Structure formats: C-alpha cells, structure tokens
Coordinates of C-alpha atoms and ligand atoms in Angstrom, one line a residue:
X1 CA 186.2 98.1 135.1
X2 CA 189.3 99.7 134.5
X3 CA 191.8 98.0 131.9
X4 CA 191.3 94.2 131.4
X5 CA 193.6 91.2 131.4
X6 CA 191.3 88.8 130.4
X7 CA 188.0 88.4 128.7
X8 CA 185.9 84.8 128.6
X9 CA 183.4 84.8 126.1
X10 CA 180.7 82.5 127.1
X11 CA 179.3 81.8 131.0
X12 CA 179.1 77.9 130.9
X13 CA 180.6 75.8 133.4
X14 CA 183.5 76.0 131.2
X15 CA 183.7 80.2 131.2
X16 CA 183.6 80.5 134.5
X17 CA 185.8 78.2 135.3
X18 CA 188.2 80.3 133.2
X19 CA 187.5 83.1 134.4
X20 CA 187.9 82.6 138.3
X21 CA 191.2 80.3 137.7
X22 CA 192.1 83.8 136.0
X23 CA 190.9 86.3 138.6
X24 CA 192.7 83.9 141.6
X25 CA 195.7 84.6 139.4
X26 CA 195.1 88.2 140.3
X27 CA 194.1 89.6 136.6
X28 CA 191.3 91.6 135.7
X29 CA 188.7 89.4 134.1
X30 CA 185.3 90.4 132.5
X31 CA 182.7 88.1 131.1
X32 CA 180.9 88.1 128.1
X33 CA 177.4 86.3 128.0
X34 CA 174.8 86.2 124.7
X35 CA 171.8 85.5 126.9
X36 CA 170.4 87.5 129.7
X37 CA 171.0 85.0 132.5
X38 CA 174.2 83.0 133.1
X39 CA 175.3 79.5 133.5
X40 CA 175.3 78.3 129.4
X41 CA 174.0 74.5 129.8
X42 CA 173.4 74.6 133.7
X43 CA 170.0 76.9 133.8
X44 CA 166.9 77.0 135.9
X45 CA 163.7 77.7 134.5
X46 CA 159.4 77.9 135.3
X47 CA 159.5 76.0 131.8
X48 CA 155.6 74.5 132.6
X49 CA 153.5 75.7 135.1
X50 CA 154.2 78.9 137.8
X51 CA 156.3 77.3 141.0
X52 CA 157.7 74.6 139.1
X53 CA 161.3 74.7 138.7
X54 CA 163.2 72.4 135.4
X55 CA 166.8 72.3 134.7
X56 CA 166.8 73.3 131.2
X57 CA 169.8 71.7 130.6
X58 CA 172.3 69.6 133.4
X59 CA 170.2 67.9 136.1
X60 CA 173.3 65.4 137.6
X61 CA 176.3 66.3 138.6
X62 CA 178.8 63.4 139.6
X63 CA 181.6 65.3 137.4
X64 CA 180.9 68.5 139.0
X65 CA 181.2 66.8 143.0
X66 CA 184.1 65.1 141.6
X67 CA 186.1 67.6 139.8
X68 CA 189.4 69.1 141.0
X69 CA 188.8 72.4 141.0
X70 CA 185.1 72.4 142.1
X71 CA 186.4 70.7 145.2
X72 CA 188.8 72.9 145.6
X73 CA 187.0 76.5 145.3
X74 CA 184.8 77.1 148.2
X75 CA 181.4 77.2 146.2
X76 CA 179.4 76.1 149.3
X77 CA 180.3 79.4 150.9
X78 CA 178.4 80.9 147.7
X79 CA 175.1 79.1 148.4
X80 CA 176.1 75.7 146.6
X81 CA 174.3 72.8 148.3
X82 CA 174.4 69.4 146.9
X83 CA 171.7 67.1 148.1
X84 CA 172.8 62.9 146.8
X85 CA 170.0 60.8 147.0
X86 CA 170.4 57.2 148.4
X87 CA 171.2 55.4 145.3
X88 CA 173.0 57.0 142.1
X89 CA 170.9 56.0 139.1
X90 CA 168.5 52.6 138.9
X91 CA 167.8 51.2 135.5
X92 CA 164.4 50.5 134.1
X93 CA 165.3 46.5 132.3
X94 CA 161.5 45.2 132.1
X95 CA 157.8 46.3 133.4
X96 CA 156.8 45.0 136.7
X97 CA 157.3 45.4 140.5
X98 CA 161.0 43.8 140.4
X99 CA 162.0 44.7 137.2
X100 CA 165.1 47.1 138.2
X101 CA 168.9 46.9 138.8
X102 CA 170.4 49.9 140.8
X103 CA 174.1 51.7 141.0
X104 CA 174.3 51.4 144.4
X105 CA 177.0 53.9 146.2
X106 CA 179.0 50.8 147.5
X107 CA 180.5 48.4 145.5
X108 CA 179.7 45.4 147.7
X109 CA 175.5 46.4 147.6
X110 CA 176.2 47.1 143.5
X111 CA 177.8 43.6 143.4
X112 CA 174.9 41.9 145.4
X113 CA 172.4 43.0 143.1
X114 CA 174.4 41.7 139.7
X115 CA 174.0 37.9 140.4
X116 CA 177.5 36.0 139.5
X117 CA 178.7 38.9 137.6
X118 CA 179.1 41.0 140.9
X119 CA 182.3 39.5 141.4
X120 CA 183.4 40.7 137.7
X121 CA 182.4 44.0 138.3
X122 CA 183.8 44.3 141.8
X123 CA 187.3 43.0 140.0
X124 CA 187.0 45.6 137.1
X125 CA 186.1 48.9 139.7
X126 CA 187.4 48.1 142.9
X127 CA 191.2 49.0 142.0
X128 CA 190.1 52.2 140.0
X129 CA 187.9 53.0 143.0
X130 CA 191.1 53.1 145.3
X131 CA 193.0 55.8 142.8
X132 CA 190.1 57.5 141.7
X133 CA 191.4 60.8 142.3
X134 CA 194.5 60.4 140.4
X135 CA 192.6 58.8 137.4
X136 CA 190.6 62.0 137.5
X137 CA 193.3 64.0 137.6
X138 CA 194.9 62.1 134.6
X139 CA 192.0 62.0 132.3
X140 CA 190.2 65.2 133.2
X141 CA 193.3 67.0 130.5
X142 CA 194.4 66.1 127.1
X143 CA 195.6 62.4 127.3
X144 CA 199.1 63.1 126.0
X145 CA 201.0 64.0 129.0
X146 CA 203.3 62.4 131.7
X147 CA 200.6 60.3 133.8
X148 CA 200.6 60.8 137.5
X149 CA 198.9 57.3 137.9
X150 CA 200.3 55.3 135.2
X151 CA 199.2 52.1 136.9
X152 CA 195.8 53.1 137.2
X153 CA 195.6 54.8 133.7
X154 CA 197.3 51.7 131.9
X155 CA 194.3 49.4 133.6
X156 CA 191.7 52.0 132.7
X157 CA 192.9 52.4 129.0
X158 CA 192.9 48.7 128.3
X159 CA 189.7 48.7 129.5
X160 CA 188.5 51.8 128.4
X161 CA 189.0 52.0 124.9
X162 CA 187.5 49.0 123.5
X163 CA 183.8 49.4 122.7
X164 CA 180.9 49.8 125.6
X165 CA 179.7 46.5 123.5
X166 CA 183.0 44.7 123.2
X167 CA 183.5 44.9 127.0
X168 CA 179.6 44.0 128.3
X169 CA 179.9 40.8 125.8
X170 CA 183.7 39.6 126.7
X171 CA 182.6 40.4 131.1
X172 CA 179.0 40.2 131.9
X173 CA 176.4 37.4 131.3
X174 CA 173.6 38.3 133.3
X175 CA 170.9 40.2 132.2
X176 CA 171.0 42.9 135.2
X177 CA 174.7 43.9 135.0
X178 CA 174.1 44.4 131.1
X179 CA 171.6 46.5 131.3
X180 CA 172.7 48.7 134.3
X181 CA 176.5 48.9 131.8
X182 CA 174.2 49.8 128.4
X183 CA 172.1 52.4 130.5
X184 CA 175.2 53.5 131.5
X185 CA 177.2 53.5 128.3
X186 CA 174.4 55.5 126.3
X187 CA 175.4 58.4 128.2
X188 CA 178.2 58.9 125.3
X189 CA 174.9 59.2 122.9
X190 CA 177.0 56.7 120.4
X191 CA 175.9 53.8 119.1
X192 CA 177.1 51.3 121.7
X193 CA 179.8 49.7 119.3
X194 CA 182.0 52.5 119.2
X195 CA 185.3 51.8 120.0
X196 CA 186.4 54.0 123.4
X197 CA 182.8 54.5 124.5
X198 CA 183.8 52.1 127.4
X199 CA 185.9 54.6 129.2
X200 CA 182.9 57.3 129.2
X201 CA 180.8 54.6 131.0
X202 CA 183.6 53.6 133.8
X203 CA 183.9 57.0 134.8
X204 CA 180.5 57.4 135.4
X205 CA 180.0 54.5 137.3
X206 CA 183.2 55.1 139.3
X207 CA 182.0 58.0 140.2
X208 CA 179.1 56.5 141.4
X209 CA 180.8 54.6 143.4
X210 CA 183.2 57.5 144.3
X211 CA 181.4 60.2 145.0
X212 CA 177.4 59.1 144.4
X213 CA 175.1 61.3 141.8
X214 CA 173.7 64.6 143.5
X215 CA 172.5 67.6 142.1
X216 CA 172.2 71.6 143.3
X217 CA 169.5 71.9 146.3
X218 CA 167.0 74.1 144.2
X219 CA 168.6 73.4 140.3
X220 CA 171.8 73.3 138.6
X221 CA 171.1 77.3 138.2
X222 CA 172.8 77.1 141.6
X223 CA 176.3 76.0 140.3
X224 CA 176.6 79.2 138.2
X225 CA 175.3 81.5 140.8
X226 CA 178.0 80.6 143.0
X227 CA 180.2 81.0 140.8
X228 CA 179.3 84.1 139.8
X229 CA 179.5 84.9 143.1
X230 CA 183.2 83.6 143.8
X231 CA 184.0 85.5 140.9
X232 CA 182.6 89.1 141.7
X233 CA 184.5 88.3 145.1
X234 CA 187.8 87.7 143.7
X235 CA 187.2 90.9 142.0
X236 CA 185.6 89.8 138.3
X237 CA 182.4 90.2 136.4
X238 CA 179.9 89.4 134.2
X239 CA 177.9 91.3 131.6
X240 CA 175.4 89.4 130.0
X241 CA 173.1 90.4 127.0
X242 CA 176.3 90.5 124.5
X243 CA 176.5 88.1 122.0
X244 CA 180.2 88.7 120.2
X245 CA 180.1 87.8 116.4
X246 CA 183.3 89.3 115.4
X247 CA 186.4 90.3 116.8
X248 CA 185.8 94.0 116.3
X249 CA 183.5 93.7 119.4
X250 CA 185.6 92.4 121.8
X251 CA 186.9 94.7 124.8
X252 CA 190.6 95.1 124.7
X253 CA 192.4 92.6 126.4
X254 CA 195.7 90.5 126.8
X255 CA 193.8 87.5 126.7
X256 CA 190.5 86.1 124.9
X257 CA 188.9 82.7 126.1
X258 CA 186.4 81.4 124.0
X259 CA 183.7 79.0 125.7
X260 CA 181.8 78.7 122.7
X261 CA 182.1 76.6 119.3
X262 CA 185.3 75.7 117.4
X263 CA 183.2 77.6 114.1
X264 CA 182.6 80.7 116.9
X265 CA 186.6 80.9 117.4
X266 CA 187.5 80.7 113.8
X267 CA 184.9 83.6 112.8
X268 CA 187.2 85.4 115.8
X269 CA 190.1 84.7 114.7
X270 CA 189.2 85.5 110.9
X271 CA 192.2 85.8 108.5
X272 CA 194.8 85.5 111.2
X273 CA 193.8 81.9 111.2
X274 CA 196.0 79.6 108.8
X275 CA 194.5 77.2 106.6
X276 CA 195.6 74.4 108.2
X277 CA 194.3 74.9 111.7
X278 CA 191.1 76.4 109.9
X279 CA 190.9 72.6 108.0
X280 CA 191.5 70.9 110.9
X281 CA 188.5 72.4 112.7
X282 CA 186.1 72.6 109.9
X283 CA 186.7 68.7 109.8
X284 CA 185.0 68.8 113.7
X285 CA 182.5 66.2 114.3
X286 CA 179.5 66.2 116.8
X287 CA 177.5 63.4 117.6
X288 CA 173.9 62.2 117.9
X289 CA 171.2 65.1 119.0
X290 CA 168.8 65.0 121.8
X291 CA 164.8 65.9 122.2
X292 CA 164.4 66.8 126.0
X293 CA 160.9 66.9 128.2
X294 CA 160.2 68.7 131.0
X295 CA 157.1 67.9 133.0
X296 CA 154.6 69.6 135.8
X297 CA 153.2 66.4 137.1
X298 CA 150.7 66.3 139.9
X299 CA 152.3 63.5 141.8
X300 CA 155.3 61.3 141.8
X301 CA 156.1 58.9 138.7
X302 CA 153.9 55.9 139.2
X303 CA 157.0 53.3 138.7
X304 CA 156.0 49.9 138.7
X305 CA 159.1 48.4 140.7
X306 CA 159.4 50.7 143.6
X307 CA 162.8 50.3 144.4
X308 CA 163.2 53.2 141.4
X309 CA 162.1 55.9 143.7
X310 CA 165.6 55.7 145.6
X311 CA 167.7 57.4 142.6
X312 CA 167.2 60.6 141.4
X313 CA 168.5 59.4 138.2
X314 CA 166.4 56.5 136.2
X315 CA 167.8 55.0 132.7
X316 CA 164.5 54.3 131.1
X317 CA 165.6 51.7 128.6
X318 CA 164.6 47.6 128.9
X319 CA 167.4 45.1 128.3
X320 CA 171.1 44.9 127.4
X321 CA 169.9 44.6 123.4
X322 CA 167.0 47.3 123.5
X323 CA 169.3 49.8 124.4
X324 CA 172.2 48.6 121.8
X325 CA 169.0 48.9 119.0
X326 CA 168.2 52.1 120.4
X327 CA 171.7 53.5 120.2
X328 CA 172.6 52.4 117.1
X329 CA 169.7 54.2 115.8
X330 CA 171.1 57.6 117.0
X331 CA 173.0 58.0 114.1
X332 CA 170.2 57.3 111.2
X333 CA 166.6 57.8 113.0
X334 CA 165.2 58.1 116.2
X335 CA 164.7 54.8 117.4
X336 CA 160.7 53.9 117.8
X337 CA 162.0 52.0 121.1
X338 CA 164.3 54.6 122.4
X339 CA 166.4 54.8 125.8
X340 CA 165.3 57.7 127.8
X341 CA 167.7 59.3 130.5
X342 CA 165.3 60.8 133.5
X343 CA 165.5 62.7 136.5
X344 CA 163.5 62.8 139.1
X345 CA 164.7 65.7 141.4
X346 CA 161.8 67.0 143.6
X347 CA 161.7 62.8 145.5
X348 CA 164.3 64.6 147.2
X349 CA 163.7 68.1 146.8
X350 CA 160.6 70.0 147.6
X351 CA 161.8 73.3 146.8
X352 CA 161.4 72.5 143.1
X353 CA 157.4 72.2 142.8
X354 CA 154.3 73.1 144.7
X355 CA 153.3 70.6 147.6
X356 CA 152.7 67.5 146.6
X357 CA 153.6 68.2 143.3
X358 CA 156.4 67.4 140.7
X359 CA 159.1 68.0 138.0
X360 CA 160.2 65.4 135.8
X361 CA 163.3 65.3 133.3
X362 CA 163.8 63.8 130.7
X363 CA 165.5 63.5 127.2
X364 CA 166.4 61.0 124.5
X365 CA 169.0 60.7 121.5
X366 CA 168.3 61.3 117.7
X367 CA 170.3 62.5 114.3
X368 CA 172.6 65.5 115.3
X369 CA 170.2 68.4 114.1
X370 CA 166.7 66.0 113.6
X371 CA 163.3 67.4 113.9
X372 CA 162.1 64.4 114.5
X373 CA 159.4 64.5 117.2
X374 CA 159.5 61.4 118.8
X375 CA 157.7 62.5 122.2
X376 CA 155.0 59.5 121.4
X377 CA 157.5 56.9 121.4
X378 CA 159.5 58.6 124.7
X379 CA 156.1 58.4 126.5
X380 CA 154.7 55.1 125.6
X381 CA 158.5 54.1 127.1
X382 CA 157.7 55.8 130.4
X383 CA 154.5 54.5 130.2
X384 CA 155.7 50.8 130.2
X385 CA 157.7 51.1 133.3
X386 CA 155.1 53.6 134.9
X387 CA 151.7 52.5 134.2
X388 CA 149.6 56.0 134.4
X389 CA 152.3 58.3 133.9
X390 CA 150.6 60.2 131.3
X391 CA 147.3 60.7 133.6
X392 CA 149.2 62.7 135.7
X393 CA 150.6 65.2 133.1
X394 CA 149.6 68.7 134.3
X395 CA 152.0 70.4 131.1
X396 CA 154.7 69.7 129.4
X397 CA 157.7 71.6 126.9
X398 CA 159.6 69.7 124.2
X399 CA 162.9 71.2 123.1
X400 CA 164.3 70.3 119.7
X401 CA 167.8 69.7 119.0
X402 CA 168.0 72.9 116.8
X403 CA 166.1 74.8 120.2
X404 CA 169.3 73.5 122.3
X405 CA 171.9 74.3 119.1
X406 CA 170.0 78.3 119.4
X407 CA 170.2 77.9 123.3
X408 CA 174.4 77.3 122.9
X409 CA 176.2 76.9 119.4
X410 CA 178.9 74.8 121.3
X411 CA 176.0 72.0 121.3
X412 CA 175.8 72.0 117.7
X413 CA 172.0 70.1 116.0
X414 CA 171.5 69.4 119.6
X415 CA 175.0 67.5 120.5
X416 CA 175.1 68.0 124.5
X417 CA 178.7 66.6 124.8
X418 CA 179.9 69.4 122.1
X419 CA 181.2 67.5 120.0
X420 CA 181.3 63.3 119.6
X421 CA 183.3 61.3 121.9
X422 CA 185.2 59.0 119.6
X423 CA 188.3 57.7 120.4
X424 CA 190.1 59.7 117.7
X425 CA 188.4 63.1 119.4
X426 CA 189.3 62.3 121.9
X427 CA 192.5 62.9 120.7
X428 CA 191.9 65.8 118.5
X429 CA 189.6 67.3 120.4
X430 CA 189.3 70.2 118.2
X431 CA 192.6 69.5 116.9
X432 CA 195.8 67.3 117.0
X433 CA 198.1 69.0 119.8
X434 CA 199.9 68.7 122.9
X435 CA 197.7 71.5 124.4
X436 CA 194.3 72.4 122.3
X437 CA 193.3 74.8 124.2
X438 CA 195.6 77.4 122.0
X439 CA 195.0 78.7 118.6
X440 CA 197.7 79.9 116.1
X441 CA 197.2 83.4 117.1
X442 CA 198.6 84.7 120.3
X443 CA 196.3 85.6 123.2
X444 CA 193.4 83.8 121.6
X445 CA 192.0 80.5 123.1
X446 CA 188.9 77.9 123.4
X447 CA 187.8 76.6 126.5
X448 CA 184.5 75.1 126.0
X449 CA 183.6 71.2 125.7
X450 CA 185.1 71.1 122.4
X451 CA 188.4 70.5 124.5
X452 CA 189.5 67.7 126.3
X453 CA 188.2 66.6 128.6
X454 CA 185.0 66.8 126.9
X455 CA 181.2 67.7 127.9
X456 CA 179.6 67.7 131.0
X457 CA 179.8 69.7 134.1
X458 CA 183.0 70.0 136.0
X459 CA 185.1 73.4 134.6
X460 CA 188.4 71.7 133.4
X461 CA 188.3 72.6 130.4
X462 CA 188.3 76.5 131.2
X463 CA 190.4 76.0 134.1
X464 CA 193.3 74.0 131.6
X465 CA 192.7 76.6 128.9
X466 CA 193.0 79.5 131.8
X467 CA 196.1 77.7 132.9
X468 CA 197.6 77.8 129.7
X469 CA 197.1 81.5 128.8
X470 CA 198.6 82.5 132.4
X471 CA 201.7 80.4 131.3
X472 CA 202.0 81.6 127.9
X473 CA 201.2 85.2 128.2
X474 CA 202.2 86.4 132.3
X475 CA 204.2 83.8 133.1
X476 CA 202.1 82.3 135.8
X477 CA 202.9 78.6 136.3
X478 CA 201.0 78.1 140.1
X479 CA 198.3 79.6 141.1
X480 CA 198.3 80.5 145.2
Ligands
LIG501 C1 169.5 68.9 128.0 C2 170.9 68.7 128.5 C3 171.1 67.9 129.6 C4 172.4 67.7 130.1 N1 172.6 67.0 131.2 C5 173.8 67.0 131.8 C6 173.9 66.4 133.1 O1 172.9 65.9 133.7 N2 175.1 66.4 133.7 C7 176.2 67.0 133.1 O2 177.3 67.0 133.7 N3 176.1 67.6 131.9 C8 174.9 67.6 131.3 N4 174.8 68.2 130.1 C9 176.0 68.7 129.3 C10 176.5 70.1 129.9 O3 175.4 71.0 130.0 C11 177.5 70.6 128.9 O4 178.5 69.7 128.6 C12 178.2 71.9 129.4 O5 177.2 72.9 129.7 C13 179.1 72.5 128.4 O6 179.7 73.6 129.0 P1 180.4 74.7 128.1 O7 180.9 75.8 129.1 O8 181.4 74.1 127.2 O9 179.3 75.3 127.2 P2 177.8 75.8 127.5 O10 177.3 75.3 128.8 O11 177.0 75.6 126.3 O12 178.1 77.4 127.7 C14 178.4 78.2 126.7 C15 177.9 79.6 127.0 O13 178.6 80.5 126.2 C16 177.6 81.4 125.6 N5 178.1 81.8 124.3 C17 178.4 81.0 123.3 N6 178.8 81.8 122.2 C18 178.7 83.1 122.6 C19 178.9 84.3 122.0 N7 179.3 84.3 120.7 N8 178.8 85.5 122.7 C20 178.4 85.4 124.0 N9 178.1 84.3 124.6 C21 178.3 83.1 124.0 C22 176.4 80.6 125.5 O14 175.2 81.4 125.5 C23 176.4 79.8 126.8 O15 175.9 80.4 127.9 C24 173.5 68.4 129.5 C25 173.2 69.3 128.5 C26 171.9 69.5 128.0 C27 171.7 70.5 126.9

C-alpha cells in the first residue's frame, strides 16, 4: 500500500469500524491485527469436536442489528445474514415444565406473560420503544453532548441510573417480571445494586422489543468477514500476525487508532504522555471476570419447560434473589449458585453442528482475573433446569478469565465489557472529557470498548473515535 493515512491497531468490532468510517472518508487505511484471524471478540472456532462450530466470544447481537452505522453500511451485500429466532431471550426462574418467563418481541405478548406487572412494564418501555432510534443515537456516544431526544433521554436517565435493584424493588412485584429484569440486569456483570446498572438492562430489553436478538447465520465470525470485506472494497486492508508493543513499530501514518487497552495506548504513547492523563488511566477500573463453556452435545438441551426452545438466548439463573446473591458474589468469589448466560444457536441453525447434533454457549461471572473453576457449580445449574444435560456431553472447553485477558488485553482478568460499567465510567470512560476518544498527543487515539459507549458489538466506538481524527486532523466533518 502506498503511503498511509491511517492505521487501526486492533480488528475488533471497534477497529473495523474505524477503519471503514476512515476508508469511506477516502484515506488510505491499513490494519494491524496480533492474532492470525480477525474479528478481536467476535470469532468462530471448531473449539470441541470436527464440524462443530462455537463463537468463542459474542453469540447475540441486538447492539450490532441496532446500531447506526451497522444499519447503515451494506454488510448483507458482504455475506452478513442475521437469522432472529422467535422470542429474544427466556429466563430459567425455577425447575419444571412451566417454570419460564420470556422477552417476547412485542410488548403486549411480554406484558401478558408478567401477570399485574405487564401494565408497569408496558408504561416504563412503550414510550422509549416509540424513540428508540434517537435514544440510540443519544447514548451510543459520550453522554455529555447536546441531546437529540431530550425527552426521551430525560425519561431514560431518571430511570436508568438508579440501581437494576432499586428499580425491580420500587416497579415490579411478581416473581416473573423480576426475574426476567435480574436475568437481564446481570448482563452489566455488577453486583445488581450498583447504581446506573438500570440503564444497561433497559437497553437490552428495548432492543428486544426493538429489533429482537439474532445472531450471524453460521457465527459471529461472519460480522468481521464482512467487514473485512467492505473494507478491502473501499480500498483498505488488513494484516494480521502483528502484534505492536511499542511505537517504534508502527507504519508511518497521519493517524493511529488504538482498539486495544487504555495500558496498550499509554505504552504507545510513552513519554509524550503527561502525567496527568497517564494517572487518570492508570486509575481505569474493569469489572467482574467470566469462565465461558463451549459444548459438542449430541442432541438439543433437555429443558424441562419447553417453551425455552423458542430463544436462542436462555438466562439460566432461578428467582429475582438467586440472581441478586449470584451477582453480588462477582466481586469477592464465584458464587456456588451462579447465573449462567446461554446460547443455544444451532435450534435455529444447522449449519453450526453435524445432523442432529449441537453447540451450546455458555459463560458465567467471577473476580476480574479468578482462576476459580467453577464448571461444577455452572453444570449442576444447567442441570436443574435440564434434567440430563450432562448425559449428552460429547466434549467440552473451559476458558479462564486470564485465557480471554491473553485472547484481547482490552478485556482485562476476563472483563468482557472492557472495563466496568459504573455510573462514574460511564462518564470517564477512560477519562474525564468531552471527547475520550483523543489522547494528549496529536494523531494518537483509542477506540476500543474502553470508550463510551462501552462493550459489546455495534462499532461506535471506532466509528466516534474515526470521526474525531477526520475532524481534527483533515478536516472532514461529514462523511458522503
Ligand atoms: C465470551 C464473550 C462473550 C461475549 N458475548 C457478547 C455477546 O453475546 N454480544 C455482544 O454484543 N458482545 C459480547 N461480548 C463482548 C464483545 O465481544 C466485546 O465488547 C467487543 O468485542 C469489544 O470490541 P473491541 O473492538 O473493543 O475489542 P476486541 O473485540 O477485544 O478487539 C480487539 C482486537 O485488537 C487486537 N489487539 C489488541 N491489542 C493489539 C496489539 N497490541 N497489536 C495488534 N492487535 C491488537 C486484539 O487481538 C483483538 O483482535 C462477549 C465477549 C466475550 C469474551
């Protein structure tokens, strides 16, 4: 490639994105990736048994259907297929052929299932659900600027930013609505009475609602490869094998984007870094850790209510309090009761296993950096919602949190989210400014999840970092 405007280190959801918002700018963008394959925490792998096909890391994507620029790049044209199975996620709440409660796509069926507090939550998400674009659009950046939805972001805020707990006590009394909100709210991997941890669990259920939970036909590897393939057509490229450690190493460039960790960047930016800003991210905090599962079963989870084979998403988990007890563990032990976050992605596609045959998913929360095994106590919890579940065990691979912290340093002891999702980082996500995304030093910036908005699939925070290098340094404001 001939002389470069722009190199992204890292090929997460969060490089790409960079990197093609750069490369529809028109500049000359090159890649940088450590490992041999692309795609940072959305991979496919034969992790058990020849033929059957894990997600090593992301296996739902309602951020990545829903977010702004993924809707707007033409990724299906690249061989992205989503496939959304009937129901978004269903919640294990006790053992026994009716002992379920299910997101439903539509409100009114949600509703419906929640007994007198389907009115409540109809109330709290049916005027979010009718702006939930320009909620998106307002949250999905750092949180201090202009609104373009105030209305809707005042009503989310004030019921966002309490605690998941605080809200579940003050609006719900029945035992289904919550359990379906604490299976939800455990997403954020914080103990359930952490203030803001509310707003994490209304997006997801909005979306939900909004735009249901699929995933890539074949595994999440298909998200990267299309966009790979978007940006080789808009004239970029890859190179993987190259893991940068210092500065020295990097090609030369108007631009560097760093989707890796805050600790990465300041090892780039070395001396040139003042003390301040160098304080203010050595003070970074991540959150709880995760041990993940991957199984080759030979045949379909043996759930005791039935009604769980509709979602491709099950939060394995018991009642309202077991999963507040198993959260609040997170941050001292692994809990010996723990909620366990599933997916069950060849019920709706066969492409993932041999006939008749199937992949299961599966992680749960512990100490950032544990090496705790607690792959007894994850079991015996499957177990009790699908009686003979371990019979049909074919192989399995446990991944530690220090395997995922090796796999990608920005999910530091095993955080997934890179970095915890208080209320304060939310903020100072990994520092206190208008626009994070830049460093003291000019033409240096980070644009992994250790930026607002945060973890998970979806791109924005490469594509607000991009954004704000093509304004700062070429004076690019809109991008055709
Ligand atoms: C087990 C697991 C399950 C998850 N489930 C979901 C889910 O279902 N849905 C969802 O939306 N999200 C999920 N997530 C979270 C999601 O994967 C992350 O939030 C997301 O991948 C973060 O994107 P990123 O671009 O910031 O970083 P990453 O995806 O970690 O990508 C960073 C990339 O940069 C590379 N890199 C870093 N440093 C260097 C360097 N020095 N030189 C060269 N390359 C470097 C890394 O190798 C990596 O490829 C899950 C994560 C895990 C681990």
């Amino acid at each position: 490639m001939s002389k470069l405007d722009a190199v992204v280190v890292g090929s997460g959801p969060n490089g790409l994105a960079a990197a093609i918002t750069l490369a529809r700018a028109g500049l000359r963008v090159q890649v940088l990736e450590a490992h041999d394959h692309i795609g940072g925490g959305m991979t496919t792998h034969e992790m058990t048994l020849p033929g059957f096909k894990h997600d090593f890391g992301s296996a739902i994507h309602p951020l990545a259907v829903a977010s702004p620029v993924f809707r707007q790049w033409p990724l299906h044209a690249f061989g992205l297929d989503w496939i959304d199975p009937e129901a978004p996620a269903v919640h294990t709440m006790r053992a026994g052929s009716n002992g379920s409660v299910t997101l439903e796509r539509s409100l009114e069926a949600t509703a419906e299932g929640l007994g007198r507090d389907g009115k409540t939550w109809k109330a709290l998400f049916g005027p979010l659900l009718a702006d939930w674009e320009g909620l998106l659009h307002d949250i999905l950046r750092p949180l201090i600027r202009i609104p373009g939805s105030p209305f809707t972001l005042a009503r989310f805020g004030i019921q966002g930013l309490p605690s998941a707990h605080a809200v579940a006590e003050l609006l719900f009394q029945t035992p289904e609505a919550r359990a379906l909100w604490a299976g939800m709210a455990a997403h954020t991997t914080l103990p359930l009475t952490t203030p803001g941890t509310s707003a994490m669990t209304m997006v997801l259920i909005l979306l939900g609602h909004a735009v249901g939970w699929p995933f890539p036909r074949g595994g999440a590897q298909a998200i990267p490869d299309a966009m790979q393939a978007y940006l080789k057509f808009l004239g970029g490229e890859v190179i993987t094998g190259v893991r940068v450690e210092s500065a020295a190493q990097l090609p030369e460039a108007r631009v560097t984007l760093v989707d890796s960790s805050p600790g990465l960047l300041l090892k780039l930016l070395g001396s040139r870094a003042p003390h301040s800003y160098r304080a203010a991210l050595e003070r970074y905090q991540y959150g709880p850790g995760i041990q993940k599962f991957d199984y080759a079963l030979s045949g379909p989870v043996p759930w005791s209510d039935p009604r769980v084979r509709r979602a491709a998403t099950v939060h394995i988990g018991g009642t309202f309090e077991e999963v507040t007890r198993s959260e609040a563990a997170n941050t001292k032990f692994a809990s010996p009761s723990p909620y366990v976050l599933a997916a069950q992605h060849t019920l709706f596609d066969a492409s993932r296993a041999p006939a008749g045959q199937h992949t299961f998913w599966a992680y749960s929360h512990l100490p950032n950096g544990s090496n705790q095994d607690i792959r007894p106590q994850v079991e015996a919890q499957i177990e009790r919602f699908a009686p003979g579940f371990s019979r049909l065990i074919m192989q399995r691979t446990v991944t530690t949190a220090a395997q995922i912290q090796a796999f990608s340093p920005v999910m530091m002891g095993g955080d997934v989210n890179g970095g915890a999702g208080t209320l304060w980082q939310l903020l100072k996500r990994p520092n206190l400014a208008l626009t994070p995304y830049r460093t003291p030093v000019r033409g240096m910036y980070l644009c992994s999840s250790s930026t607002p908005p945060g973890g998970g699939i979806h791109g924005m925070c490469g594509y607000n970092a991009a954004l704000t290098a093509l304004k700062d340094e070429f004076g690019i404001k809109e991008i055709p």
